Amino acid sequence: MRGLAFLICCLFAGLGTAVAANPVPFVNQPLVPADAAPGGGAFTLTVNGTGFVSGATVNWNGRPLSTVFVSPSQLTAAVSAALIAAPNTASVTVTNPGTGAASNVVYFPIAQPRSQLAFTSALASPITLGTPTTPHVPMAIAAADFNGDGKLDLAVALLGNPSVLQVLLGNGNGTFAVVPTQATVGMRPTAVAVSDFNGDGKPDLAVLNAAPAPNEQTTPDIFNSVSVLLGNGDGTFTNAPGSPVSVGFDPIDVAVADFNGDGKLDLAVLGDGIDLVTGNNVDATLTILLGNGDGTFTPAPGSPVDLGIKILPSALAVGDFNGDGKLDLAIANFATSTVTILLGNGDGTFTQAPGSPVTLTVTVEPEVMAAGDFTGNGKLDLAVGGSYGYSIDTLLGNGDGTFTEQTTCCGIIEDTGTMLTALSPFAMEIGDFYGDGHLDLAMGLEWINTSFVTFVHGNGDANPVFTRSDYSTLTYDIPASVAVGDFNNDGELDVVTGADPSSQIAVQLQMPSQQSPDFAIASTGNSTATVSPGGTATYSGIQISSLNGFIGDVSFSCFGQPVNATCSASVPSAFIVAESTATVTLTVQTTAPTQGGVALPVAGPGRWIAAPLAALLALMCIATVGRIQPRRIPRRVRVLAPLGVLLVSVVLLATCGSGGASGSSGSGLVGGTPAGTYQIVVEGTWGQIVHSTTVTLTVK
């Protein structure tokens, strides 16, 4: 790994040290405070980040606030009571004097704190894009105000032939209007980023174009490139001169920041090196594109930099991890379950941090990552999501570019003690969804044929950082991306997901939670069964349903069955998410009675054989007694013996005729499930939540 660090430094050497008077600032999450209740009083907002200079201004929905320069990494601003009088969400940015581009946007929700989350589909959601004959699969989504009306809009990169960039203008109530004009992008878009690349105050877009699939033509400019789209300020876009720009093989993630501090936004593009045509992997890459300030970009000398063929990088995050005022990069590596930390030198070059790469001891095959100050100590941390059980490794920043791994969070655990390996994350977004001042996570997960967004609650403490919230919201088909924003401007963060292959995007609006997440269990199939001892009763319709967005692995138990009978569920537990159900089969096995270790025939045709045999035995006994010489047998015995034998035969006949199923004392039967009617309880348990349903068993 020392060789990799040396290679990165050498390849990036010679980029030049030309630095503008002021850099483009970068704002960390969270703001302090991170939100406010509507109707509150005036307060001081603290903004932490990188690249602040004297004269920097904090902007509230694009309007400057009275700002105090504290340090290159901190500003304070005065927020009046009028700005938080009613529920809404403000967009907070920072601008430096003499620099056209603003920092990244951080949302400031104004709403009451929530103890539980609840989401509902927006009116007219899901929104279908394309047609059955011309499908357009939404591969990447970004949210911003593209037409300057103060309402969040959506930019969706659509996979198709050709692939296009579709804009949907927000109406401010969670509904959207599709802009007829589309911009053309590369053949297989994988990610989209929003920033002002030409400094005109209008949001622009960078769309990654992945490597070709086996059946696709290999035109260079539509694969392995970045399409740069300049915003016109009305929701339409124009391809920038020189767009698309070539990058490393199969780009999958992008970060936007001013890496060389010249006041112009740059791009860091991560390529995983997966070649779908040949089935082989090439070297993973990191490409640095230096912005020229007019929407055009120049590859840094030596870019793309080879990161190695075996790491398969999957996610990229940016921030000042060592507190030196220069922006750094973090790369999650899927194949090696590690995170590489590259420290910025302030001129567009990077050096691998001490102790890098960081090995993830619990999270396997990381796929998503986000940076933020999750502990509230002023140092940036990393949250990394892995492929198995949506486990989350939290890497706590030490403030010097090194990280300490925190106890993992949130994996779905089965009764067997193993994680549900079918869960796979496809997105991670951060925001204060609960309105309690702490950063939370929204994670998009795939699970078998179901996909959903689940929320992980942050508590702002050093240990633990996150706790699972047991809440999810269902998405459509297999989502490829998630975007977060307040799409109805009620002060609460909402989510939008894109679905593959249905050509749909789903808008989920946060709403006041009326009930806590819960589940229900009921017998929806046969709830009664009748068997003879030794028979098996099957109840095939025990259904478990998620209520109010519940997510969890519900375990099963049963009781109330008769003696000498056992009950069991077809699976020990079932995993359910919002609006989904799972069906379990309950089996009750009864036991037949025995005598002398031999099972007797139960009530039925066998008694017609036993009865004649009993009568024949009685006659033989009487005849035998009659042939014995009377003088050798006492007179009492001669009189009572035939009657006794006859009585025993009658009892035997009666016993045989009854079938011997009851196992009652005096019959000679041993064990067996007693006849009767029984109520068997099937119980589902998740943590402290317990619910049950009842089925009826009759044994004859």
XYZ file of C-alpha atoms in Angstrom, residues 364-657:
294
model
C -18.433 -7.562 4.552
C -18.215 -6.227 0.998
C -19.014 -2.521 1.603
C -21.223 -0.959 -1.058
C -22.347 2.426 0.316
C -20.706 5.126 2.439
C -21.430 8.584 3.852
C -19.358 11.160 5.753
C -20.602 13.289 8.646
C -19.917 14.245 12.238
C -22.038 11.496 13.778
C -20.689 11.926 17.305
C -20.868 15.730 17.561
C -17.184 16.123 18.474
C -16.270 18.260 15.472
C -14.440 15.459 13.640
C -15.755 13.807 10.485
C -16.707 10.144 10.699
C -17.683 7.542 8.097
C -20.688 5.234 7.968
C -20.144 2.210 5.726
C -22.901 -0.189 4.669
C -22.098 -3.790 3.730
C -23.760 -6.486 1.660
C -24.819 -8.792 4.469
C -27.755 -7.965 6.716
C -27.416 -4.224 6.086
C -24.674 -4.077 8.682
C -23.178 -0.638 9.296
C -19.570 -0.087 10.292
C -18.990 3.340 11.791
C -15.435 4.616 11.457
C -14.954 7.334 14.067
C -12.570 10.053 12.926
C -9.635 10.859 15.181
C -9.156 14.246 13.506
C -5.766 13.346 12.014
C -6.855 11.259 9.037
C -7.005 8.021 10.998
C -10.169 6.243 12.073
C -11.271 3.909 14.849
C -13.836 1.258 13.999
C -17.029 1.414 16.046
C -19.258 -1.527 16.944
C -21.374 -2.424 13.940
C -25.059 -1.679 13.873
C -28.318 -2.913 12.543
C -27.747 -6.282 10.900
C -30.927 -8.369 10.686
C -30.206 -11.441 12.814
C -31.983 -14.767 12.367
C -32.661 -17.226 15.174
C -29.684 -19.231 13.936
C -27.441 -16.322 14.808
C -26.537 -15.559 11.198
C -27.350 -12.453 9.198
C -29.878 -12.391 6.393
C -27.475 -12.507 3.469
C -30.180 -11.670 0.927
C -30.126 -8.013 2.016
C -27.966 -5.759 -0.132
C -27.674 -1.949 0.138
C -27.953 0.186 -2.976
C -27.918 3.671 -1.414
C -27.130 5.568 1.790
C -28.240 9.127 2.548
C -27.803 11.150 5.739
C -30.151 13.687 7.327
C -31.973 14.483 10.546
C -35.161 12.522 9.856
C -36.289 12.500 13.495
C -35.784 16.215 14.075
C -33.773 15.649 17.251
C -30.575 17.359 16.159
C -28.667 14.162 15.311
C -27.759 12.717 11.935
C -29.674 9.629 10.850
C -29.251 7.296 7.888
C -31.686 6.348 5.137
C -30.588 3.099 3.515
C -31.979 1.589 0.348
C -31.985 -2.221 0.577
C -32.781 -5.072 -1.772
C -34.273 -8.215 -0.246
C -35.192 -11.169 -2.483
C -37.983 -9.716 -4.663
C -38.661 -6.758 -2.365
C -36.836 -3.474 -1.960
C -37.319 -0.865 0.734
C -35.785 2.128 2.465
C -35.074 1.694 6.151
C -34.038 4.366 8.640
C -31.251 4.122 11.193
C -31.508 6.457 14.170
C -28.447 8.415 15.249
C -28.109 9.529 18.841
C -25.079 11.804 18.503
C -23.167 9.923 21.204
C -19.777 8.310 20.870
C -21.089 4.842 21.702
C -23.290 3.647 20.177
C -23.549 6.016 17.255
C -26.563 4.389 15.571
C -29.489 2.263 16.658
C -31.964 0.520 14.415
C -35.368 2.157 14.206
C -37.520 -0.807 13.096
C -39.142 1.354 10.453
C -39.123 0.941 6.664
C -41.001 2.172 3.630
C -41.575 -0.068 0.638
C -40.278 0.892 -2.792
C -41.133 -0.355 -6.256
C -39.231 -3.179 -7.918
C -35.452 -2.892 -7.546
C -34.403 0.706 -6.830
C -31.110 1.966 -8.183
C -30.847 5.193 -6.172
C -32.345 7.297 -3.388
C -32.638 11.077 -3.080
C -33.548 12.982 0.095
C -35.264 16.360 0.371
C -38.339 18.150 1.679
C -40.514 17.845 -1.417
C -43.683 19.290 0.134
C -41.865 21.896 2.275
C -43.409 20.873 5.577
C -40.102 20.782 7.438
C -39.747 16.998 7.307
C -37.318 15.140 5.055
C -38.831 12.895 2.375
C -37.329 10.248 0.073
C -37.532 9.509 -3.639
C -36.446 6.196 -5.169
C -36.020 5.009 -8.734
C -37.138 1.516 -9.729
C -35.668 -1.004 -12.145
C -37.158 -2.328 -14.409
C -40.544 -0.628 -14.018
C -39.428 2.829 -15.251
C -40.965 4.377 -12.141
C -39.892 6.782 -9.425
C -41.645 6.677 -6.053
C -42.115 9.770 -3.884
C -42.519 8.970 -0.185
C -43.571 11.908 2.015
C -42.939 11.943 5.730
C -46.103 12.438 7.748
C -46.990 12.705 11.453
C -46.723 9.261 12.994
C -50.048 8.159 14.447
C -48.948 4.702 15.508
C -45.711 2.941 16.278
C -44.310 0.326 13.878
C -45.886 -3.034 14.671
C -46.825 -6.368 13.117
C -49.898 -8.610 13.109
C -50.242 -12.388 13.037
C -53.406 -14.199 11.923
C -54.613 -17.529 10.583
C -55.761 -16.775 7.052
C -55.969 -20.381 5.824
C -57.412 -23.445 7.529
C -57.692 -22.718 11.232
C -59.156 -26.128 12.210
C -57.961 -29.690 11.658
C -59.152 -33.158 12.773
C -56.839 -36.171 13.062
C -56.696 -39.587 14.684
C -53.900 -40.323 17.163
C -50.719 -40.691 15.144
C -51.943 -38.299 12.463
C -50.478 -34.941 11.394
C -52.420 -31.665 11.364
C -51.254 -28.911 8.981
C -52.268 -25.241 9.102
C -50.961 -23.586 5.951
C -52.069 -19.977 6.399
C -50.342 -18.399 9.397
C -49.691 -14.894 8.041
C -47.445 -12.170 9.499
C -48.027 -8.620 8.282
C -46.022 -5.420 8.718
C -47.966 -2.500 10.194
C -47.024 1.181 10.169
C -43.735 0.589 8.355
C -42.466 -2.184 10.656
C -39.222 -3.935 9.748
C -37.973 -7.010 11.565
C -37.292 -10.730 11.737
C -40.284 -12.140 13.662
C -39.582 -15.438 15.464
C -42.240 -18.105 16.074
C -43.252 -20.412 18.913
C -46.367 -22.461 19.692
C -47.992 -23.960 22.780
C -51.298 -25.440 23.964
C -50.956 -28.755 22.093
C -52.097 -31.949 23.924
C -49.750 -34.370 25.630
C -47.809 -36.661 23.326
C -48.029 -34.111 20.512
C -45.568 -31.585 19.120
C -46.052 -28.380 17.137
C -43.581 -26.536 14.930
C -43.447 -23.759 12.312
C -42.091 -24.321 8.823
C -39.393 -21.676 9.506
C -38.095 -20.385 12.853
C -38.626 -16.765 11.805
C -39.812 -14.564 8.944
C -38.415 -11.198 7.817
C -41.023 -8.564 6.907
C -40.905 -4.923 5.839
C -43.403 -2.143 5.184
C -46.630 -3.302 3.519
C -45.326 -6.843 3.123
C -46.510 -10.192 4.491
C -44.991 -13.607 5.110
C -46.851 -16.919 5.369
C -45.793 -19.742 7.677
C -47.104 -23.314 7.909
C -47.799 -24.785 11.356
C -47.526 -28.554 11.813
C -48.897 -30.547 14.784
C -47.749 -34.184 15.037
C -49.812 -36.483 17.281
C -48.839 -39.910 18.656
C -50.651 -43.241 18.293
C -51.187 -45.372 21.475
C -49.204 -48.589 22.061
C -49.582 -51.792 24.144
C -46.576 -53.851 25.006
C -44.541 -51.779 22.698
C -46.787 -52.656 19.732
C -49.138 -50.119 18.267
C -52.779 -51.237 18.331
C -55.195 -50.658 15.501
C -57.371 -47.611 16.047
C -61.137 -47.490 15.756
C -62.213 -48.855 12.414
C -62.537 -52.164 10.519
C -60.083 -53.956 12.847
C -62.768 -54.401 15.516
C -64.691 -56.763 13.207
C -61.702 -59.099 13.332
C -61.079 -58.706 17.066
C -64.694 -59.404 18.068
C -64.985 -62.942 16.539
C -61.570 -63.810 17.934
C -62.673 -62.798 21.411
C -65.861 -64.886 21.141
C -63.938 -67.923 19.876
C -61.506 -67.619 22.767
C -64.360 -67.589 25.263
C -65.954 -70.745 23.781
C -62.629 -72.573 23.780
C -62.068 -71.703 27.414
C -65.513 -72.944 28.393
C -65.060 -76.152 26.440
C -61.695 -76.806 28.012
C -63.028 -76.341 31.498
C -65.896 -78.688 30.734
C -63.533 -81.532 29.710
C -61.634 -81.488 32.974
C -62.759 -84.201 35.405
C -65.108 -82.585 37.933
C -63.696 -84.435 40.873
C -60.328 -82.720 40.397
C -61.828 -79.197 40.443
C -63.653 -77.685 43.386
C -67.348 -77.204 42.763
C -67.063 -73.395 43.153
C -64.417 -73.220 40.472
C -66.432 -75.484 38.141
C -69.380 -73.062 38.391
C -67.548 -69.696 38.313
C -64.695 -70.401 35.870
C -66.825 -70.384 32.686
C -68.557 -67.220 33.868
C -65.168 -65.527 34.567
C -63.754 -66.447 31.204
C -66.922 -65.226 29.512
C -66.703 -61.915 31.409
C -63.052 -61.397 30.375
C -63.983 -62.089 26.753
C -66.783 -59.568 26.870
C -64.403 -56.915 28.267
C -61.849 -57.733 25.582
C -64.555 -57.514 22.938
C -65.666 -54.132 24.217
C -62.112 -52.846 24.299
C -61.410 -53.959 20.783
C -64.634 -52.477 19.580
